[in-house]
């Protein structure tokens, strides 16, 4: 067997090969397991061996190959766990932690915060009231005549409806105006307050309307308050919120609780959309009947009130074209308003 290789020697070499470093492991691989390694070379030599030797030689060489492969895998595994424990050992607990992802205020909250801020600077305080209202605060005190179709102007969610006597009705408030009544009944004039809050209307849900939304009510009652004061307040407010280039118009309107009444539109032009007028608020001079209902003498006190839709204003500022997006709480939407 002149040209049979010394398998025993190779086996000993493989077993005793020191695999104590990354380089040693790599050179072991090159020596025994690579395409140009010893075992590949030996396997290639089988053809040259005597025919009766080929079978056992093949078996022996395959066993050698397995031995080398398993030593290599073991050394690799040991190396990996070694690295892991070394990393753990250097883990520095005094390092600052990786930053947590932070959220941001909802676009409605951002708009509301700005509206509050503007009125704060104009000297308005903040008042609030309940979302579940009785008929008196939501309608009667606001000069909605009993059984008058004006009550249907706002599609009301009734919580309790008494067909005989509407004064027993309980409703989800359809606007923030009942807070005016609460404020005026609880305190003495003068009043200068805004009243932000959630309101409800039984409308079908579309891109433009939702069953709930937010309003900011405003009330200013004092001596000699005029329509000019109202106009000035509204224009100052809109100028701060929408910028000095603001284009607005004021149209006559109707509300049972104000006389005269008006609506304010702003010119809304965004991106590639054609410009259009958008109504942002209703307003007017507080109706004398409202003041009488809360025991304030309309011969002495006069005032104005306004109510604006926070959703509409938010949608125009952020170019949102579907109101439902504001209520889905889809993180892909919300992260666009850092
Ligand atoms: N409450 C009215 C509405 O919801 C808005 C408004 C408030 C109008 C105050 C005039 C004065 O449509």
Coordinates of N, CA and C in Angstrom, one line a residue, residues 67-173:
X67 N -15.1 14.2 11.4 CA -14.4 14.6 12.6 C -14.0 16.0 12.5
X68 N -13.3 16.4 11.4 CA -12.9 17.7 11.2 C -14.0 18.7 11.3
X69 N -15.1 18.3 10.6 CA -16.3 19.3 10.6 C -16.9 19.5 12.0
X70 N -16.9 18.4 12.8 CA -17.5 18.6 14.1 C -16.6 19.3 15.0
X71 N -15.3 19.1 14.9 CA -14.4 20.0 15.7 C -14.6 21.4 15.3
X72 N -14.7 21.7 14.0 CA -14.8 23.1 13.5 C -16.1 23.7 14.1
X73 N -17.2 23.0 14.0 CA -18.5 23.5 14.5 C -18.5 23.8 16.0
X74 N -17.9 22.9 16.7 CA -17.8 23.1 18.2 C -17.0 24.3 18.5
X75 N -15.8 24.5 17.8 CA -15.0 25.6 18.1 C -15.7 26.9 17.7
X76 N -16.5 26.9 16.6 CA -17.2 28.1 16.2 C -18.3 28.5 17.3
X77 N -19.0 27.4 17.8 CA -20.0 27.7 18.8 C -19.4 28.2 20.0
X78 N -18.3 27.7 20.4 CA -17.6 28.2 21.6 C -17.2 29.6 21.5
X79 N -16.7 29.9 20.3 CA -16.3 31.3 20.0 C -17.5 32.3 20.1
X80 N -18.6 31.9 19.5 CA -19.8 32.7 19.5 C -20.3 33.0 21.0
X81 N -20.3 32.0 21.8 CA -20.8 32.2 23.2 C -19.8 33.0 24.0
X82 N -18.6 32.9 23.6 CA -17.5 33.7 24.2 C -17.7 35.1 23.9
X83 N -18.0 35.5 22.6 CA -18.2 36.8 22.3 C -19.4 37.4 23.0
X84 N -20.5 36.6 23.1 CA -21.7 37.1 23.8 C -21.4 37.4 25.3
X85 N -20.6 36.6 25.9 CA -20.4 36.9 27.3 C -19.4 38.0 27.5
X86 N -18.5 38.2 26.5 CA -17.6 39.3 26.6 C -18.4 40.6 26.5
X87 N -19.4 40.6 25.5 CA -20.2 41.8 25.3 C -21.0 42.1 26.6
X88 N -21.6 41.0 27.2 CA -22.3 41.2 28.4 C -21.5 41.8 29.5
X89 N -20.2 41.3 29.6 CA -19.3 41.8 30.6 C -19.0 43.3 30.5
X90 N -19.0 43.8 29.2 CA -18.7 45.2 29.0 C -20.0 46.1 29.0
X91 N -21.2 45.5 29.2 CA -22.4 46.2 29.2 C -22.3 47.3 30.3
X92 N -22.4 48.5 29.9 CA -22.2 49.6 30.9 C -23.5 50.2 31.3
X93 N -23.9 49.9 32.6 CA -25.2 50.4 33.0 C -25.3 51.9 33.3
X94 N -24.2 52.5 33.2 CA -24.2 54.0 33.3 C -24.4 54.7 32.0
X95 N -24.4 53.9 30.9 CA -24.7 54.6 29.6 C -26.1 55.0 29.5
X96 N -26.4 56.1 28.8 CA -27.9 56.5 28.6 C -28.6 55.4 27.8
X97 N -29.9 55.2 28.2 CA -30.6 54.2 27.5 C -31.0 54.6 26.1
X98 N -31.2 53.6 25.2 CA -31.6 54.1 23.8 C -32.9 54.8 23.9
X99 N -33.1 55.8 23.0 CA -34.3 56.7 23.2 C -35.6 55.9 22.9
X100 N -36.7 56.2 23.7 CA -38.0 55.6 23.5 C -38.7 56.4 22.4
X101 N -39.5 55.7 21.6 CA -40.2 56.6 20.6 C -41.2 57.4 21.3
X102 N -41.3 58.7 21.0 CA -42.2 59.6 21.7 C -43.5 59.8 20.9
X103 N -44.6 60.0 21.5 CA -45.8 60.4 20.7 C -45.9 61.9 20.5
X104 N -47.0 62.3 20.0 CA -47.2 63.7 19.8 C -48.7 64.0 20.1
X105 N -49.0 65.3 20.3 CA -50.4 65.7 20.6 C -51.2 65.4 19.3
X106 N -52.4 65.0 19.5 CA -53.4 64.8 18.4 C -53.6 66.1 17.7
X107 N -53.7 66.1 16.4 CA -53.9 67.4 15.6 C -55.1 68.2 16.2
X108 N -56.1 67.6 16.7 CA -57.2 68.4 17.3 C -56.8 69.0 18.5
X109 N -55.9 68.3 19.4 CA -55.4 68.9 20.6 C -54.5 70.1 20.3
X110 N -53.7 69.9 19.2 CA -52.8 71.0 18.8 C -53.5 72.3 18.4
X111 N -54.6 72.1 17.6 CA -55.4 73.2 17.2 C -56.1 73.9 18.4
X112 N -56.7 73.0 19.3 CA -57.3 73.5 20.4 C -56.4 74.3 21.3
X113 N -55.2 73.8 21.5 CA -54.2 74.5 22.3 C -53.9 75.9 21.7
X114 N -53.8 76.0 20.4 CA -53.5 77.3 19.8 C -54.7 78.3 19.9
X115 N -55.9 77.7 19.8 CA -57.1 78.6 19.9 C -57.2 79.1 21.4
X116 N -56.9 78.2 22.3 CA -56.9 78.7 23.7 C -55.9 79.7 24.0
X117 N -54.7 79.5 23.4 CA -53.6 80.5 23.6 C -54.0 81.9 23.1
X118 N -54.6 81.9 21.9 CA -54.9 83.2 21.3 C -55.9 83.9 22.2
X119 N -57.0 83.2 22.6 CA -58.0 83.9 23.4 C -57.5 84.2 24.8
X120 N -56.5 83.4 25.3 CA -55.9 83.8 26.6 C -55.2 85.1 26.5
X121 N -54.6 85.3 25.3 CA -53.9 86.6 25.1 C -54.9 87.8 25.0
X122 N -56.1 87.4 24.5 CA -57.2 88.5 24.4 C -57.9 88.7 25.7
X123 N -57.5 88.0 26.8 CA -58.1 88.2 28.1 C -59.3 87.3 28.4
X124 N -59.5 86.2 27.6 CA -60.6 85.3 27.9 C -60.2 84.2 28.9
X125 N -61.1 83.8 29.8 CA -60.8 82.7 30.7 C -61.5 81.5 30.0
X126 N -61.4 80.3 30.7 CA -61.9 79.1 30.2 C -63.0 78.6 31.1
X127 N -64.1 78.1 30.6 CA -65.2 77.5 31.4 C -65.6 76.2 30.7
X128 N -66.3 75.4 31.5 CA -66.8 74.2 30.8 C -68.1 73.7 31.5
X129 N -68.7 72.7 30.9 CA -70.0 72.2 31.4 C -70.1 70.7 30.9
X130 N -71.2 70.1 31.3 CA -71.4 68.7 31.0 C -71.8 68.4 29.6
X131 N -71.5 67.1 29.2 CA -71.9 66.7 27.8 C -73.3 66.2 27.7
X132 N -73.8 65.8 28.9 CA -75.2 65.4 29.0 C -76.0 66.6 29.5
X133 N -76.9 67.1 28.7 CA -77.6 68.3 29.1 C -79.1 68.1 29.2
X134 N -79.7 69.0 29.9 CA -81.2 69.0 29.9 C -81.7 70.0 28.9
X135 N -83.0 69.9 28.6 CA -83.6 70.7 27.6 C -83.4 72.2 27.8
X136 N -83.5 72.5 29.1 CA -83.4 74.0 29.5 C -82.1 74.6 29.0
X137 N -81.0 74.0 29.4 CA -79.7 74.6 29.0 C -79.4 74.5 27.5
X138 N -79.7 73.3 26.9 CA -79.4 73.1 25.5 C -80.3 73.9 24.6
X139 N -81.5 74.1 25.0 CA -82.5 74.7 24.0 C -83.3 75.9 24.6
X140 N -84.0 75.7 25.7 CA -85.0 76.7 26.1 C -84.4 78.0 26.5
X141 N -83.3 77.9 27.4 CA -82.7 79.2 27.8 C -82.0 79.9 26.7
X142 N -81.7 79.1 25.6 CA -81.1 79.7 24.4 C -82.1 80.2 23.4
X143 N -83.3 80.4 23.9 CA -84.4 81.0 23.1 C -84.9 80.1 21.9
X144 N -84.7 78.8 22.1 CA -85.3 77.9 21.1 C -86.8 77.8 21.6
X145 N -87.8 78.3 20.7 CA -89.2 78.2 21.2 C -89.6 76.7 21.4
X146 N -90.5 76.5 22.3 CA -90.9 75.1 22.6 C -91.5 74.5 21.3
X147 N -91.2 73.2 21.0 CA -91.8 72.5 19.8 C -91.5 73.3 18.5
X148 N -90.6 74.2 18.5 CA -90.3 74.9 17.3 C -89.3 74.1 16.5
X149 N -89.5 74.1 15.1 CA -88.6 73.4 14.3 C -87.1 73.8 14.5
X150 N -86.8 74.9 15.1 CA -85.4 75.3 15.3 C -84.7 74.2 16.1
X151 N -85.4 73.5 17.0 CA -84.8 72.4 17.7 C -84.3 71.3 16.8
X152 N -84.9 71.2 15.7 CA -84.5 70.2 14.7 C -83.4 70.6 13.8
X153 N -83.0 71.9 14.0 CA -81.9 72.4 13.2 C -80.6 71.6 13.5
X154 N -80.6 71.1 14.7 CA -79.4 70.3 15.2 C -79.9 68.9 15.4
X155 N -79.4 67.9 14.7 CA -80.0 66.6 14.8 C -79.5 66.0 16.2
X156 N -80.5 66.0 17.1 CA -80.2 65.7 18.5 C -80.2 64.2 18.8
X157 N -79.2 63.8 19.6 CA -79.3 62.5 20.3 C -80.1 62.6 21.6
X158 N -81.2 62.1 21.6 CA -82.0 62.2 22.9 C -81.7 61.0 23.8
X159 N -81.4 61.3 25.0 CA -81.1 60.3 26.0 C -82.4 59.9 26.8
X160 N -83.2 61.0 27.0 CA -84.6 60.8 27.5 C -85.5 61.7 26.7
X161 N -86.6 61.2 26.2 CA -87.5 62.1 25.4 C -88.9 61.9 25.9
X162 N -89.4 63.0 26.4 CA -90.8 63.0 26.9 C -91.7 63.7 25.8
X163 N -92.5 62.9 25.2 CA -93.4 63.4 24.1 C -94.3 64.5 24.6
X164 N -94.8 64.3 25.9 CA -95.8 65.3 26.5 C -95.1 66.6 26.9
X165 N -93.9 66.5 27.5 CA -93.3 67.7 28.1 C -91.8 67.7 27.8
X166 N -91.4 68.5 26.8 CA -90.0 68.5 26.3 C -89.1 69.0 27.4
X167 N -89.6 69.6 28.5 CA -88.6 70.1 29.5 C -88.0 69.0 30.3
X168 N -88.6 67.8 30.1 CA -88.0 66.6 30.8 C -86.9 65.9 30.0
X169 N -86.7 66.4 28.8 CA -85.8 65.8 27.9 C -84.3 65.9 28.4
X170 N -83.6 64.8 28.1 CA -82.1 64.8 28.3 C -81.5 64.6 27.0
X171 N -80.4 65.3 26.7 CA -79.8 65.2 25.4 C -78.3 65.2 25.5
X172 N -77.6 64.6 24.5 CA -76.2 64.8 24.4 C -76.1 66.2 23.8
X173 N -75.3 67.1 24.4 CA -75.4 68.5 24.0 C -75.0 68.6 22.5

